[in-house]
Short mmCIF file of C-alpha atoms and ligand atoms in Angstrom, two decimals:
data_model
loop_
_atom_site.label_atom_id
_atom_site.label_comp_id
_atom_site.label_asym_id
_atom_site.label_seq_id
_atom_site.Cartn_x
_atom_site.Cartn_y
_atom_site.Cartn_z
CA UNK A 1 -20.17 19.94 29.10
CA UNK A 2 -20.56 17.28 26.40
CA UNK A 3 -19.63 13.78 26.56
CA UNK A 4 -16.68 14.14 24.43
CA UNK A 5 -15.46 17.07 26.34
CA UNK A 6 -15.84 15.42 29.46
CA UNK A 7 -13.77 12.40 27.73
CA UNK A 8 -11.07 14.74 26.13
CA UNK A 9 -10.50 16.39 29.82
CA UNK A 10 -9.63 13.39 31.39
CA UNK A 11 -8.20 11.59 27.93
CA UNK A 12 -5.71 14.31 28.45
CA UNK A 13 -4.58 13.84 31.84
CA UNK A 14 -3.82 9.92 30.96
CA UNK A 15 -2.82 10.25 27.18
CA UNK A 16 -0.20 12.51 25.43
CA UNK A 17 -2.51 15.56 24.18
CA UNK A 18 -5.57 13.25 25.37
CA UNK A 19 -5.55 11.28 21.66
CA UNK A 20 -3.46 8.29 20.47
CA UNK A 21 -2.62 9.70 17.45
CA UNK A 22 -1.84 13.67 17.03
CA UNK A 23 -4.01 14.82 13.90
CA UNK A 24 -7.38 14.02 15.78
CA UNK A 25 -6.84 15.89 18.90
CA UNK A 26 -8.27 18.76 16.79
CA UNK A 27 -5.13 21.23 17.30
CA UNK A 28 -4.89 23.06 13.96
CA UNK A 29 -8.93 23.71 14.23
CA UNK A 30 -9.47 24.43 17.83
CA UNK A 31 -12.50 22.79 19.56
CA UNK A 32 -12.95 19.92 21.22
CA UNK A 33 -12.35 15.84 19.09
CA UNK A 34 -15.59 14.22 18.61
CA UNK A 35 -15.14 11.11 20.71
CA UNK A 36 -16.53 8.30 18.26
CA UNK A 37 -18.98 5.63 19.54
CA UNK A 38 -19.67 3.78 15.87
CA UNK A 39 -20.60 4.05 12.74
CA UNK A 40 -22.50 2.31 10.01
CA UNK A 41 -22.77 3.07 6.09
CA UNK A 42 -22.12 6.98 5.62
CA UNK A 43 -22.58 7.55 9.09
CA UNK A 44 -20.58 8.48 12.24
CA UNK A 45 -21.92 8.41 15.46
CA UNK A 46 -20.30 10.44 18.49
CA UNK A 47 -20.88 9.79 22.57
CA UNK A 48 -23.44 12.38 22.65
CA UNK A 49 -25.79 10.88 19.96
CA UNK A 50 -25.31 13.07 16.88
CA UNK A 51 -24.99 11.86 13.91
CA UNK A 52 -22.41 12.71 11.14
CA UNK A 53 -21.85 12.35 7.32
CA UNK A 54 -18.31 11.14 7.16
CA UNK A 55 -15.99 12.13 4.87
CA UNK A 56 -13.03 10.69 6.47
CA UNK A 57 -13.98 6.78 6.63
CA UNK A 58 -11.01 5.90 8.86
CA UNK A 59 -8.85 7.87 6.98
CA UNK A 60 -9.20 6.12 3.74
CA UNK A 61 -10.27 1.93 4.47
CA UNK A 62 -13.76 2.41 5.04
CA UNK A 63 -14.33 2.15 0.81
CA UNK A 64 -17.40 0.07 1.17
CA UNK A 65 -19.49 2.32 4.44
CA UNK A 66 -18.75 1.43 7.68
CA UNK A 67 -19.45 -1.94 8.68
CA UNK A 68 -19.96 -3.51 5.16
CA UNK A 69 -21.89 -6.44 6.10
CA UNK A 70 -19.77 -8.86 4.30
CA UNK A 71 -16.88 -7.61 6.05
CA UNK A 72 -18.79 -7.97 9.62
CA UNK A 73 -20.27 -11.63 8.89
CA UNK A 74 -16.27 -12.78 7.68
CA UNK A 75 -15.24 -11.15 11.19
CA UNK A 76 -17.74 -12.26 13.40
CA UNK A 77 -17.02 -16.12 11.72
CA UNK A 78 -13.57 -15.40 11.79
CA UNK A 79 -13.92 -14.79 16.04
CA UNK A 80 -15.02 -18.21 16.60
CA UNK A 81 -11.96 -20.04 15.95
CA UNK A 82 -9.62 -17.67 18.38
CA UNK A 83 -7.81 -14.61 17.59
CA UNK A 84 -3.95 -15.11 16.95
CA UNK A 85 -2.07 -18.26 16.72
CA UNK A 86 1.63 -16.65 15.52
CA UNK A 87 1.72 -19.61 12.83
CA UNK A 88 0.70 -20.05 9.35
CA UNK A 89 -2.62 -20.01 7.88
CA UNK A 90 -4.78 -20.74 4.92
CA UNK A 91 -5.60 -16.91 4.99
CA UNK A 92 -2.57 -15.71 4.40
CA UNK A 93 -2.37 -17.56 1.76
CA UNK A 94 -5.34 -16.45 0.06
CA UNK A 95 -4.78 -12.60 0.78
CA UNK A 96 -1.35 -13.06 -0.81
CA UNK A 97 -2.83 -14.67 -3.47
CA UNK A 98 -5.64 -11.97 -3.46
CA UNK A 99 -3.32 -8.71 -3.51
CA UNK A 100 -0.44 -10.01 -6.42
CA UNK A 101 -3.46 -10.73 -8.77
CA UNK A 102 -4.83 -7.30 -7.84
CA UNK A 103 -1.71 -5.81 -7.88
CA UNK A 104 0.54 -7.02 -11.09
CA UNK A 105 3.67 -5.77 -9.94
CA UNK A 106 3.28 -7.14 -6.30
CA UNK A 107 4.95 -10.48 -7.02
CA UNK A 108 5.58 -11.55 -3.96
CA UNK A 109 4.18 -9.72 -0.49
CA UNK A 110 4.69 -9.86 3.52
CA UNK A 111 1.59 -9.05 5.42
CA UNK A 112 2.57 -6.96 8.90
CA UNK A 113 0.27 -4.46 11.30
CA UNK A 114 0.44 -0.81 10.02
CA UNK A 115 1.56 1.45 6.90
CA UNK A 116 4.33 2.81 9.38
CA UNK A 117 5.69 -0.93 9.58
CA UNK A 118 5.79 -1.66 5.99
CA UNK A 119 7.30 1.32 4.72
CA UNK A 120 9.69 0.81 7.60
CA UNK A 121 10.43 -3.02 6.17
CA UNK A 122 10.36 -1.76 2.74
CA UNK A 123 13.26 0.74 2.62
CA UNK A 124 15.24 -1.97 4.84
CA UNK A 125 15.18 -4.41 1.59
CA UNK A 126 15.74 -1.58 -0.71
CA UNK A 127 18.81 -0.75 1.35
CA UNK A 128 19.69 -4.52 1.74
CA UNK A 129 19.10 -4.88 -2.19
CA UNK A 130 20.94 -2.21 -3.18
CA UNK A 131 23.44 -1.98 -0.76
CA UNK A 132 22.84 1.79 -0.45
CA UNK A 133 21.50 3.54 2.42
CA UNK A 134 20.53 6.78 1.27
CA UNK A 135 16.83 7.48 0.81
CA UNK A 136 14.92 10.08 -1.11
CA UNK A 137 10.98 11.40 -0.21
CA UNK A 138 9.31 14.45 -0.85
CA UNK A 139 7.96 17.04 1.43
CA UNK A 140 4.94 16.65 2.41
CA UNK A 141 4.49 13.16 1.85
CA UNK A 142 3.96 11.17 5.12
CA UNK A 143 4.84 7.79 5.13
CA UNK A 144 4.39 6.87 8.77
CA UNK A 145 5.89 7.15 11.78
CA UNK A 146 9.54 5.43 10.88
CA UNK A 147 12.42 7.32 11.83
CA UNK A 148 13.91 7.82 8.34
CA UNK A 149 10.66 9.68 6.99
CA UNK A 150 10.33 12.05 9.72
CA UNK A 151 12.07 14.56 8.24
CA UNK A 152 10.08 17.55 6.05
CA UNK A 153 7.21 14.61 6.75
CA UNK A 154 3.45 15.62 5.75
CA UNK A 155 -0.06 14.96 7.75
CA UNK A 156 0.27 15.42 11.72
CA UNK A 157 3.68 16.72 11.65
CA UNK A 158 2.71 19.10 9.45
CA UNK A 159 -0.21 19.80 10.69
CA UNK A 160 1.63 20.04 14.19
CA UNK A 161 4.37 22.46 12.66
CA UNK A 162 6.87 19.32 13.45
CA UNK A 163 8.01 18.13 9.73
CA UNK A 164 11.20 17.32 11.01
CA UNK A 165 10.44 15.60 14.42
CA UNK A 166 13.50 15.64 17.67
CA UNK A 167 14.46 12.32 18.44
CA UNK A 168 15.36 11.50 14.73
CA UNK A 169 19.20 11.12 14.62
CA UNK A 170 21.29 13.42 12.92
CA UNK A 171 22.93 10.25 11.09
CA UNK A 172 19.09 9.08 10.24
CA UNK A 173 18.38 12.18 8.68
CA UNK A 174 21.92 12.80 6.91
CA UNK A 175 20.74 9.79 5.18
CA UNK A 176 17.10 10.98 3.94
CA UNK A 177 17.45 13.70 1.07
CA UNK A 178 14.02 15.03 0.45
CA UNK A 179 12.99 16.97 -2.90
CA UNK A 180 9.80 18.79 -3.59
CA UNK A 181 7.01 16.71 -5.08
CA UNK A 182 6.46 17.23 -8.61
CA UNK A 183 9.61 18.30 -9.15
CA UNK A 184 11.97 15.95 -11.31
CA UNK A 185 15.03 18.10 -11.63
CA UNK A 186 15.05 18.53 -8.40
CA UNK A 187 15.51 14.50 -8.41
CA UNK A 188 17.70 14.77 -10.82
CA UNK A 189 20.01 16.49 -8.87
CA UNK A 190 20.17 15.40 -5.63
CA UNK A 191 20.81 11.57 -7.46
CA UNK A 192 23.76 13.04 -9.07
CA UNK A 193 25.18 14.43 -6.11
CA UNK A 194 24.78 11.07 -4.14
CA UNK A 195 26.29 9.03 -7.33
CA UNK A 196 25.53 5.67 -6.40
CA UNK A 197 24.00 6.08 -3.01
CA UNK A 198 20.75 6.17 -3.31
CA UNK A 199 18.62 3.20 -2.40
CA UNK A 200 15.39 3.74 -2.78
CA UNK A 201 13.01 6.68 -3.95
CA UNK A 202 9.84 6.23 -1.99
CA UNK A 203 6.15 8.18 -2.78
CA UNK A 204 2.50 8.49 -2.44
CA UNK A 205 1.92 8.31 -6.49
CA UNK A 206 -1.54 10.68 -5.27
CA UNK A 207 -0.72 12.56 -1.93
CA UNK A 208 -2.86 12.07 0.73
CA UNK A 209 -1.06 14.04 3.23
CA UNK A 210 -0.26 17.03 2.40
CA UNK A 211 -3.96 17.46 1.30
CA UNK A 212 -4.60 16.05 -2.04
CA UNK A 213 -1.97 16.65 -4.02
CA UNK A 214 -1.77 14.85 -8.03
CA UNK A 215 1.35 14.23 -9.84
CA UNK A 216 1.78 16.52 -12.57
CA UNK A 217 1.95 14.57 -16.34
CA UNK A 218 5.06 12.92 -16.42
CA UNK A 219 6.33 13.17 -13.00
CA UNK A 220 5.59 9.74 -12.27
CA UNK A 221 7.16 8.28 -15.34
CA UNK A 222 10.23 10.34 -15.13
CA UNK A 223 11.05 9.52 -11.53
CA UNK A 224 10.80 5.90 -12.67
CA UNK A 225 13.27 6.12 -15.47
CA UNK A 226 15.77 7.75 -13.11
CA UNK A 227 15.04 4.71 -10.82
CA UNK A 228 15.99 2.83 -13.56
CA UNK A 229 18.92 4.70 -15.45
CA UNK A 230 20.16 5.01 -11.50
CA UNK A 231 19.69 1.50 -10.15
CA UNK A 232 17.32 2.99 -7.19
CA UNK A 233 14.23 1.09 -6.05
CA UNK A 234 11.30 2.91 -7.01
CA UNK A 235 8.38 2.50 -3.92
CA UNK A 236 5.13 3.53 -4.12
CA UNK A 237 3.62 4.01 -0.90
CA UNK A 238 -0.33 3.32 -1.62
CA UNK A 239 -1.53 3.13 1.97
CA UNK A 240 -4.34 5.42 1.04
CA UNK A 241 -4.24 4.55 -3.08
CA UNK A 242 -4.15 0.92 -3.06
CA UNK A 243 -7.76 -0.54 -3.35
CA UNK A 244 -9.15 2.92 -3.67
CA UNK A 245 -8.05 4.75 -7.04
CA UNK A 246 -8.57 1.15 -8.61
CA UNK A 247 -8.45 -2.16 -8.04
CA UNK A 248 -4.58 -1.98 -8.39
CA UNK A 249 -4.28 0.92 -6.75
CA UNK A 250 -2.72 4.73 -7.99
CA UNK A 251 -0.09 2.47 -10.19
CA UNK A 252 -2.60 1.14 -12.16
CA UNK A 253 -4.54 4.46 -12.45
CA UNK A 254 -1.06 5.51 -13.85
CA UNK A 255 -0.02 3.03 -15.95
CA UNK A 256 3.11 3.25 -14.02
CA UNK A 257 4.96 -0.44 -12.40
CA UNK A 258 6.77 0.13 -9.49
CA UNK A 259 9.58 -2.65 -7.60
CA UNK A 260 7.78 -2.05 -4.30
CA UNK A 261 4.81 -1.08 -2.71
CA UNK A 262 3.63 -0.86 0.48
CA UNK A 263 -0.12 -0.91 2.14
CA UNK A 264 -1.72 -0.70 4.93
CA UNK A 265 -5.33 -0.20 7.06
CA UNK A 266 -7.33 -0.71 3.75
CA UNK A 267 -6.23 -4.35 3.02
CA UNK A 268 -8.05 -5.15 6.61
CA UNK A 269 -11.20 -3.55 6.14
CA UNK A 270 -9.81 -1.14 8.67
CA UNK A 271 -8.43 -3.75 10.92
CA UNK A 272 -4.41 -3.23 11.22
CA UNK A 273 -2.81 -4.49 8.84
CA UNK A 274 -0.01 -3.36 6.60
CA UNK A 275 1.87 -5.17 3.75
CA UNK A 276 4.63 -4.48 1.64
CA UNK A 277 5.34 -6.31 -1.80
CA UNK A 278 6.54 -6.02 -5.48
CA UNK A 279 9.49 -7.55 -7.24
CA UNK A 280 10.23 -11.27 -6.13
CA UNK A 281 14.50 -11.08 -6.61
CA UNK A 282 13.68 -7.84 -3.82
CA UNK A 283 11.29 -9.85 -2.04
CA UNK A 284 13.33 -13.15 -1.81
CA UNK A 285 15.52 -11.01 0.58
CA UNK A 286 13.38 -11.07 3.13
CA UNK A 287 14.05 -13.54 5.84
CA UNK A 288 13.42 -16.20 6.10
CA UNK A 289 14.15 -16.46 2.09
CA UNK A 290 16.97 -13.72 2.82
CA UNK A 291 18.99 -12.09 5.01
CA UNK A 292 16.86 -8.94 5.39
CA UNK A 293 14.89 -9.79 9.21
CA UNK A 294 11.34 -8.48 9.37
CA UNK A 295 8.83 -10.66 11.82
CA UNK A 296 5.82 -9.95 13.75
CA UNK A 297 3.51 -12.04 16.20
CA UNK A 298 0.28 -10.63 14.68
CA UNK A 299 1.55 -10.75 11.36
CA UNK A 300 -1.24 -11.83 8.72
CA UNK A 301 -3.62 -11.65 12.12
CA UNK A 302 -6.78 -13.90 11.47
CA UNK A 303 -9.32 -11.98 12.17
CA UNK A 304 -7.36 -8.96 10.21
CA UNK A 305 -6.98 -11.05 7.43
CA UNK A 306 -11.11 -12.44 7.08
CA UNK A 307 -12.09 -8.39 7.29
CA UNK A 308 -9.46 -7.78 4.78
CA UNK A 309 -10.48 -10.66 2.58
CA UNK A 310 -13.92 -9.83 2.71
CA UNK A 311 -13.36 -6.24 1.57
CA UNK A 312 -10.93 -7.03 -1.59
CA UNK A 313 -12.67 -10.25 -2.90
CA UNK A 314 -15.49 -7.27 -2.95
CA UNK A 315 -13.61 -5.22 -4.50
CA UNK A 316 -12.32 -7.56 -7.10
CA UNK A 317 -15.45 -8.67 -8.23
CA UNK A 318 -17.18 -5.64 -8.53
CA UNK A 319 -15.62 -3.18 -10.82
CA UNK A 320 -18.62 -1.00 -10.60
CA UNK A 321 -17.41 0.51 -7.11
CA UNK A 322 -15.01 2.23 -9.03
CA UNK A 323 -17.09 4.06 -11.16
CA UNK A 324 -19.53 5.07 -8.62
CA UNK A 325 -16.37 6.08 -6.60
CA UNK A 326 -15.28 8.35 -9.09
CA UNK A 327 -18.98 9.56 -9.89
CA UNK A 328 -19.44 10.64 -5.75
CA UNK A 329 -15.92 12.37 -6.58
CA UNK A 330 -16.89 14.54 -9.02
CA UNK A 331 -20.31 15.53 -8.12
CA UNK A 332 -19.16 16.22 -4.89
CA UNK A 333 -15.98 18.78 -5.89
CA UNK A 334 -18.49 20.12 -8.40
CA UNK A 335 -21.00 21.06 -5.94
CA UNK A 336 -18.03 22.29 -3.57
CA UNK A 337 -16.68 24.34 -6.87
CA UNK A 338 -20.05 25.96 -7.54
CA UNK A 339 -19.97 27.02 -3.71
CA UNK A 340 -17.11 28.70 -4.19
CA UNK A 341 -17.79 29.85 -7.08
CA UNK A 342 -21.08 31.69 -5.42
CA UNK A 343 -18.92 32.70 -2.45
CA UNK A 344 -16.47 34.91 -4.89
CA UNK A 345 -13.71 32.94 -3.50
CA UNK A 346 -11.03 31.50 -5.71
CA UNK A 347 -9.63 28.40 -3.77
CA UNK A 348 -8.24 25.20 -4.80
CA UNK A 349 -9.70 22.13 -4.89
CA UNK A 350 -7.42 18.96 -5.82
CA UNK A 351 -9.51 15.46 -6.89
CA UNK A 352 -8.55 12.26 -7.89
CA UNK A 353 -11.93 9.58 -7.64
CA UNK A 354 -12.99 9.29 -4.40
CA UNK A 355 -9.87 11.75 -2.53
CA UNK A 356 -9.94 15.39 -2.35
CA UNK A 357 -9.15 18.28 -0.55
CA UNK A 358 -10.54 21.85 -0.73
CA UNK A 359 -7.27 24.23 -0.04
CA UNK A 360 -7.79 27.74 0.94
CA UNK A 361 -5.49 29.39 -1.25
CA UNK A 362 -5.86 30.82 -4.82
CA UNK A 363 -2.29 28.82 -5.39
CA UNK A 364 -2.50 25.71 -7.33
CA UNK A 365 -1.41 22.83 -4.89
CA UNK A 366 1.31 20.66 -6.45
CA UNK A 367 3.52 20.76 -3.51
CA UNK A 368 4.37 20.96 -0.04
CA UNK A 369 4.83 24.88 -0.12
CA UNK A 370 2.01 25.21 -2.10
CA UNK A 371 -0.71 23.53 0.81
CA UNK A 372 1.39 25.79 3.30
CA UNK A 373 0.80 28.68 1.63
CA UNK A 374 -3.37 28.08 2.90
CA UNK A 375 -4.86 30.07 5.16
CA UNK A 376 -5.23 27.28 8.32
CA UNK A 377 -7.50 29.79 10.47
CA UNK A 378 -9.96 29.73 7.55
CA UNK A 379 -10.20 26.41 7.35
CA UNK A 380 -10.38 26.19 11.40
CA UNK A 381 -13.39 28.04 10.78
CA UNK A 382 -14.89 26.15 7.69
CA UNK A 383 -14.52 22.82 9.66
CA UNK A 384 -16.35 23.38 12.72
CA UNK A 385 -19.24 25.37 10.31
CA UNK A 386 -19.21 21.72 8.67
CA UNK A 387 -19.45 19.84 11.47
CA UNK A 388 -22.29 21.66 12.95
CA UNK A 389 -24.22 20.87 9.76
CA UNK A 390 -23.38 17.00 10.23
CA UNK A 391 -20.23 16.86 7.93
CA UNK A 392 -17.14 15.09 9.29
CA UNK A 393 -13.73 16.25 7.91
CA UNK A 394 -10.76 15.83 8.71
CA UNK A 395 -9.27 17.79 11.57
CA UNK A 396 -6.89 19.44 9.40
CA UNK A 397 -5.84 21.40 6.14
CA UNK A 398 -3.34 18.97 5.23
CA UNK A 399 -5.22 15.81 5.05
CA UNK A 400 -7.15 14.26 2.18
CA UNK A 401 -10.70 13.55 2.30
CA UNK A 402 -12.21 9.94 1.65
CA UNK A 403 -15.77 8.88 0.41
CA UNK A 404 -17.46 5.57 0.54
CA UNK A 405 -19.88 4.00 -2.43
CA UNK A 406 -21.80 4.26 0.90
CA UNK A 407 -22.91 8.19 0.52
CA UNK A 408 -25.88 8.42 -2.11
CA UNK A 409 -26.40 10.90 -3.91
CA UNK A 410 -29.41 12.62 -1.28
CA UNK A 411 -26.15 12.77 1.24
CA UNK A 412 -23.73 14.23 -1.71
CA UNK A 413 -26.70 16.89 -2.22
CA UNK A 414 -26.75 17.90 1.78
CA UNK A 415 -22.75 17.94 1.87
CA UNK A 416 -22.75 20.11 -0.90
CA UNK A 417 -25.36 22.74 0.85
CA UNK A 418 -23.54 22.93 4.21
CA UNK A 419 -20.52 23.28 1.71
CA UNK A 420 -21.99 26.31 0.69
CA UNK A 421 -23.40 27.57 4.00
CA UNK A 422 -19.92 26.75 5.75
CA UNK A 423 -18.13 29.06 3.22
CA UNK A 424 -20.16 32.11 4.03
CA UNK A 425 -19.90 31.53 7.88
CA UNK A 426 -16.36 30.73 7.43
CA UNK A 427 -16.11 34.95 5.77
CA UNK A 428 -17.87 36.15 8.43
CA UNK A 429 -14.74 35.16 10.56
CA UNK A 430 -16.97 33.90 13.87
CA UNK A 431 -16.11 30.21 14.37
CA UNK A 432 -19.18 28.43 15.57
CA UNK A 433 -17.72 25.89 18.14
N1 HOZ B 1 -1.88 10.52 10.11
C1 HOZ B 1 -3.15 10.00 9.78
C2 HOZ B 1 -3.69 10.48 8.50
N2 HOZ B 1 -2.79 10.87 7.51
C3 HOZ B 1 -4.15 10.23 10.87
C4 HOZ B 1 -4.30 9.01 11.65
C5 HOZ B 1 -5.33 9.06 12.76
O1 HOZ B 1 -5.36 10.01 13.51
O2 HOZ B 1 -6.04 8.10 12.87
#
C-alpha cells in the first residue's frame, strides 16, 4: 500500500469521503487522491516522493509556481508580528488600494475568506440594492458553496452528479432561475417573465467549472445591456479570472465593466481570502456604510493579505507574465491538438491564456449540456495514464486546467508527449491505476 492509500483509508473513516472538499477524493476517475506533501515552481510533491508536473496550481492561485519566493519572504515577515488581530490594518489598506487600480470597475471592495463567501455577500447587496430577490446563473457555472447557487451548480456537484444539492430550500431555489450559458434569449426570457424581480445576474465571464467553457461573441455584452435596460446587477464572478486572464481579470480581457465582482484564493497567493467589489453607490451598502451586514474575524487576515500583496504588486508590475501565460497556453493546447490529431480522435479542446480543458466529445463545448455530453470513463482513463507519466490534472472532466509562468517550455514539451502517450492508452480501454 502507498502512503496516500494508507492516508485515504483512514482519511475516510474520520472525514466525509476521506477529503475536505469533494472534487479531490478522485470519484469521477477512480483510484486513489494523491495525498500532497508540497510543492515548489511547476512541481507537486506527494507522501510517497514522486514528483508531478502540475497543471492544477491550487486550482487556479498558484500564477507565479508554487512558493514564489516573493510571496514566501512577505509571509514569513508577515509571521513575526502575530497572525490575526480582528482590527484594522495598513494592509488592507494597500490591497484595497492594490485591487481597484487593477480592477477599474472595483471602486470600492470588502476583503473576506473564500470565493463561496463573497459571492454569498455579493448577491446579498444586489438583493439589498435592488430590492429584488430573484437571482439568475447558468448551468454549469459554480460559484461556491452558498445555498442560492446550488442549484444546476458546475465543478464537484457536477462532477458528483449533485447539480442541485438536498438541503437547499425549496423557497431558496424558487428564487434562483438558471439559463444555459451562452444563451441570451434564454435570458431574455426568463427576465421578462420575472418583470422586475430580478436582482442580480451573476457569471464566470470564462467558465472554469464546467471545464473551460468561453463566451461566445457577444454574449457578454448582451447580458450586460439587459442588466442595464432591466435594472439587474450584473456580477462577474472572477475567482479563477481575476489576476489570471489579465491584470484586471476576464472583464478586462473583454472589454466588458461589470457593477460587481467577486474573488477569491488568487488575491492571497493561495492563502484564503475572498473579496467582493465594484460600484461604490452598491458598495456603500455594506455595513458599516449600509444596512447590508457582512463581517468576519479573519477578514483582510495579515498574513493572507502580505501573500496576497506580494503576488499582485508582482503581477502589476510585470505585464510580461501575461504574455508568457498566454504563450504556455497555446503551445501547450497545440501540442495536445496535434496528439489528437495523431490519435484520429476528434475532441474538444476549449483555451483562453493560461485555462483549458481537453473534453472528450466531438461536440463543441459552449454549455453545460455540451461538457455532459463527454465521455467521463475516457477521461477516467486519460487521467490516471497522465499521472503515471508525472502530469497532475484535475480529478475531473468538468474542471479547468491552470498553468504557472513557472512551467518552461522543456516541461510544456514532456506534458505534451505523455499527452500523446495517454491518448493511445486511454483507446486501449485498460486504466493503468
Ligand atoms: N471546486 C473546486 C474547483 N472548482 C475544487 C476545490 C478543491 O477541491 O480544492
Amino acid at each position: 500500500m502507498t502512503t496516500s492509500e494508507q492516508l485515504f483509508e483512514k482519511a475516510k473513516t474520520l472525514i466525509p469521503g476521506g477529503v475536505n472538499s469533494p472534487v479531490r477524493a478522485f470519484r469521477s476517475v477512480g483510484g486513489t487522491p494523491l495525498f500532497i506533501k508540497s510543492a515548489k515552481g511547476p512541481y507537486l510533491y506527494d507522501e510517497d516522493g514522486r514528483q508531478y508536473i502540475e497543471l492544477i496550481n491550487s486550482w487556479g492561485p498558484m500564477i507565479l509556481g508554487h512558493a514564489f519566493e516573493p510571496v514566501e519572504k512577505a509571509v514569513r515577515d508577515a509571521i513575526q508580528h502575530s497572525f490575526s488581530f480582528g482590527a484594522p490594518t495598513r494592509k488592507e489598506v494597500e490591497m484595497a488600494e492594490l485591487i481597484t487600480n487593477m480592477v477599474p470597475s472595483i471602486e470600492q471592495v470588502r476583503m473576506v475568506n473564500s470565493g463561496t463567501e463573497a459571492t454569498m455577500a455579493a448577491i446579498r447587496v444586489a438583493r439589498g440594492f435592488t430590492n429584488r430577490d430573484k437571482l439568475i446563473k447558468f448551468e454549469g457555472c459554480y460559484h461556491g458553496h452558498g445555498d442560492s447557487f446550488l442549484i444546476a451548480a458546475g465543478s464537484g456537484a457536477m462532477t458528483m452528479g449533485i447539480p442541485d444539492s438536498p438541503g437547499v430550500t425549496k423557497a431558496t431555489a424558487a428564487d434562483t432561475l438558471t439559463a444555459p450559458f451562452n444563451d441570451l434569449a434564454a435570458v431574455e426570457t426568463l427576465l421578462a417573465n420575472n418583470h422586475n424581480q430580478v436582482a442580480a445576474i451573476i457569471l464566470e465571464p470564462v467558465v472554469g467549472n464546467m471545464g473551460c467553457v468561453l463566451p461566445e461573441p457577444g454574449f457578454l455584452e448582451g447580458v450586460r445591456t439587459l442588466c442595464d435596460q432591466h435594472g439587474v446587477v450584473l456580477i462577474f464572478d472572477e475567482v479563477m479570472t481575476g489576476f489570471r486572464l489579465a491584470k484586471g481579470g476576464a472583464q478586462e480581457r473583454f472589454g466588458i465593466k461589470p457593477d460587481l465582482t467577486t474573488l477569491g484564493k488568487i488575491i492571497g497567493g493561495g492563502m484564503p481570502v475572498g473579496a467582493y467589489g465594484g460600484r461604490a453607490d452598491i458598495m456603500q451598502l455594506v455595513a458599516p456604510a449600509g444596512p447590508v451586514y457582512q463581517a468576519g474575524t479573519l477578514s483582510g487576515n495579515p498574513i493572507a493579505m502580505s501573500a496576497g500583496l506580494a503576488m499582485l504588486h508582482h503581477l502589476n508590475e510585470h505585464p510580461e507574465v501575461y504574455t508568457r501565460l498566454d504563450a504556455i497556453g497555446e503551445k501547450l493546447t497545440t501540442g495536445f491538438k496535434a496528439g489528437l490529431q495523431k490519435a484520429g480522435l476528434p475532441y474538444t479542446i476549449n483555451q483562453l491564456g493560461s485555462m483549458f480543458t481537453l473534453f472528450m466529445t466531438e461536440r463543441p463545448v459552449a454549455n453545460f449540456s455540451d461538457a455532459k455530453s463527454c465521455d467521463v470513463a475516457a477521461f477516467g482513463r486519460y487521467f490516471h495514464a497522465m499521472l503515471e507519466r508525472g502530469v497532475y490534472l484535475a480529478p475531473s472532466q468538468f474542471e479547468s486546467l491552470f498553468t504557472s509562468i513557472a512551467l518552461t517550455d522543456d516541461l510544456i514539451d514532456q506534458v505534451i508527449q505523455a499527452n500523446e502517450e495517454s491518448l493511445l492508452v486511454m483507446m486501449t480501454g485498460s486504466p493503468e491505476r
